[in-house]
Short mmCIF file of C-alpha atoms in Angstrom, two decimals:
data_model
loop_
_atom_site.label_atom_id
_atom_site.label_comp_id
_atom_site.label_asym_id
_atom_site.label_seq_id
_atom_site.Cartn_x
_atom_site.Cartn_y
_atom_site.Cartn_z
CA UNK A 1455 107.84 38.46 82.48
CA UNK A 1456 108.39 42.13 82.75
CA UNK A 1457 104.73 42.99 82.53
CA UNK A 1458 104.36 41.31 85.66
CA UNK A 1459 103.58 43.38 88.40
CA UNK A 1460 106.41 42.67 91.08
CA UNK A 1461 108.83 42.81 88.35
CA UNK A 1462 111.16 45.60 87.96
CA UNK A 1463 111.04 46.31 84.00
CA UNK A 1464 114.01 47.28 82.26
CA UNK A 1465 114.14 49.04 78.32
CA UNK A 1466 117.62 49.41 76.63
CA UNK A 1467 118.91 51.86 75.24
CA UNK A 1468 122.29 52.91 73.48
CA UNK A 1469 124.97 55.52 73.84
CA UNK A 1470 123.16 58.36 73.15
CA UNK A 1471 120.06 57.38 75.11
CA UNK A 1472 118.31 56.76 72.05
CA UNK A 1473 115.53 53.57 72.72
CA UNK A 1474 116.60 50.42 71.20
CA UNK A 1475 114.16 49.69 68.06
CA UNK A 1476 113.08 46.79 69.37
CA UNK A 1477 112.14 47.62 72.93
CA UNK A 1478 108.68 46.92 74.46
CA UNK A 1479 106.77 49.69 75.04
CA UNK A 1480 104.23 50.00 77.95
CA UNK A 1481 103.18 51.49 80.46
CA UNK A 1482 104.27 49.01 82.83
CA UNK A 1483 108.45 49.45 81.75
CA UNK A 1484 110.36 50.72 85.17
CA UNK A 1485 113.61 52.23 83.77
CA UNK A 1486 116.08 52.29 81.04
CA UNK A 1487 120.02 50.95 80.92
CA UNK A 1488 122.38 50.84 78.62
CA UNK A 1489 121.42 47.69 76.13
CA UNK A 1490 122.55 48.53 72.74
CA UNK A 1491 126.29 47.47 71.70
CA UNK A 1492 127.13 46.00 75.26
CA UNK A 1493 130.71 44.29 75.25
CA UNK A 1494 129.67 40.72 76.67
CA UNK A 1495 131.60 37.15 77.10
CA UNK A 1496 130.96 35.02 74.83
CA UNK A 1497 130.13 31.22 75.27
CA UNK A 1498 134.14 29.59 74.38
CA UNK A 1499 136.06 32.34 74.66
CA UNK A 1500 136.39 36.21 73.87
CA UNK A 1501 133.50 38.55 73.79
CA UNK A 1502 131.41 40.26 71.20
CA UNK A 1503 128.94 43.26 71.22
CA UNK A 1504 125.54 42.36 71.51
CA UNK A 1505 122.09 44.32 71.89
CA UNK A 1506 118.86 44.12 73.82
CA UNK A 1507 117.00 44.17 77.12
CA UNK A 1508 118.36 41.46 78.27
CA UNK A 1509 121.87 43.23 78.48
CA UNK A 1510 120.26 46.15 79.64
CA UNK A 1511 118.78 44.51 82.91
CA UNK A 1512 122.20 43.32 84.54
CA UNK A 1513 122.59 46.90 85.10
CA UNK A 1514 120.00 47.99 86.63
CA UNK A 1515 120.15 44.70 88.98
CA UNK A 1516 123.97 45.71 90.03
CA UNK A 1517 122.45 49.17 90.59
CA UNK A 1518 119.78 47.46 93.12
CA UNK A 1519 122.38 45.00 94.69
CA UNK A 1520 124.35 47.78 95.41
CA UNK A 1521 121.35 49.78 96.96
CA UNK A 1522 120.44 46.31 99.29
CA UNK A 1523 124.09 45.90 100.44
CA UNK A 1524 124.20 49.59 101.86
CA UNK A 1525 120.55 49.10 103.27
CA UNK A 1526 119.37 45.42 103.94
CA UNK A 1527 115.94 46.52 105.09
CA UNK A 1528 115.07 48.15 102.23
CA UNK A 1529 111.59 47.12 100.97
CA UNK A 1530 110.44 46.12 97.23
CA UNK A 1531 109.04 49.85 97.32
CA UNK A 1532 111.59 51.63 98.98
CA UNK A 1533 114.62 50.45 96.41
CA UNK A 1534 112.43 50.70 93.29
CA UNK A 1535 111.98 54.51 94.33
CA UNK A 1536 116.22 54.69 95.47
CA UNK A 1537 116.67 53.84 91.77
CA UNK A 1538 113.87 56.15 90.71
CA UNK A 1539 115.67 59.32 92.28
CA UNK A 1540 118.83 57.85 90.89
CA UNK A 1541 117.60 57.98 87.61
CA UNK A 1542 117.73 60.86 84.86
CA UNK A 1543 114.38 61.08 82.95
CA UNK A 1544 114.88 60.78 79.47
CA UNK A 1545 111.21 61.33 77.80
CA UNK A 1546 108.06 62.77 78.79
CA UNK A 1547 108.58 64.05 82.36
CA UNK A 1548 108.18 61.57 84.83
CA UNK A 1549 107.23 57.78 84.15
CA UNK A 1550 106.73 57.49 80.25
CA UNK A 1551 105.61 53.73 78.27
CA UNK A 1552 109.41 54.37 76.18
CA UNK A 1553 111.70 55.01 79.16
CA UNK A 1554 109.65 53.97 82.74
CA UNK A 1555 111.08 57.03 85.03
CA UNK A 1556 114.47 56.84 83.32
CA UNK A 1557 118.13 55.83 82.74
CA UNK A 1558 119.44 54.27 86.14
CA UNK A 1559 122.47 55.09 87.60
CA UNK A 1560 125.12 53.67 89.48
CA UNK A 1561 125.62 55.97 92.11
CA UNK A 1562 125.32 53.33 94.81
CA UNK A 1563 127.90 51.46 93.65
CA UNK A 1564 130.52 54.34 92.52
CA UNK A 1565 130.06 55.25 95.97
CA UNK A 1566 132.23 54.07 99.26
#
């Protein structure tokens, strides 16, 4: 799903902003959040560590929640480019296939 074009793609990566071995790759990846050795719940009780993209997205999805509560009429466009300019590129400059335009931050929601 996050080849597909109206969906925001999201690579993990860990503490040191190294890519997570087994990220996609692509051209069509959006940004990068932290993924690798994420404290999570786990099903029962407690938590445990646990590593991919799909710990990585939450992130940038709290980032953009945050962005649509301060501005509502934000368009598609308009917040994928607010988390662009909140982002710090971490490859090649600009958008790269490893990191899309970077590690997202949480400004928006550090904020207020």
């Amino acid at each position: 799903p996050a080849a597909d074009g109206p969906v925001i793609a999201v690579t993990a990566v860990d503490a040191r902003n190294n890519l997570y071995a087994k990220a996609n790759r692509g051209s069509y990846i959006d940004f990068a959040a932290p993924g690798v050795d994420v404290w999570t719940a786990r099903s029962g009780s407690g938590g445990a560590y646990r590593t991919g993209t799909s710990f990585a997205a939450p992130f940038v999805s709290a980032v953009a929640a945050a962005q649509l509560v301060r501005t509502p009429q934000l368009s598609a466009g308009l917040l994928v480019e607010r988390l662009r300019q909140e982002s710090r590129d971490l490859g090649d400059a600009y958008k790269d296939t490893l990191f899309g335009w970077g590690l997202v931050y949480g400004r928006a929601i550090c904020e207020h």
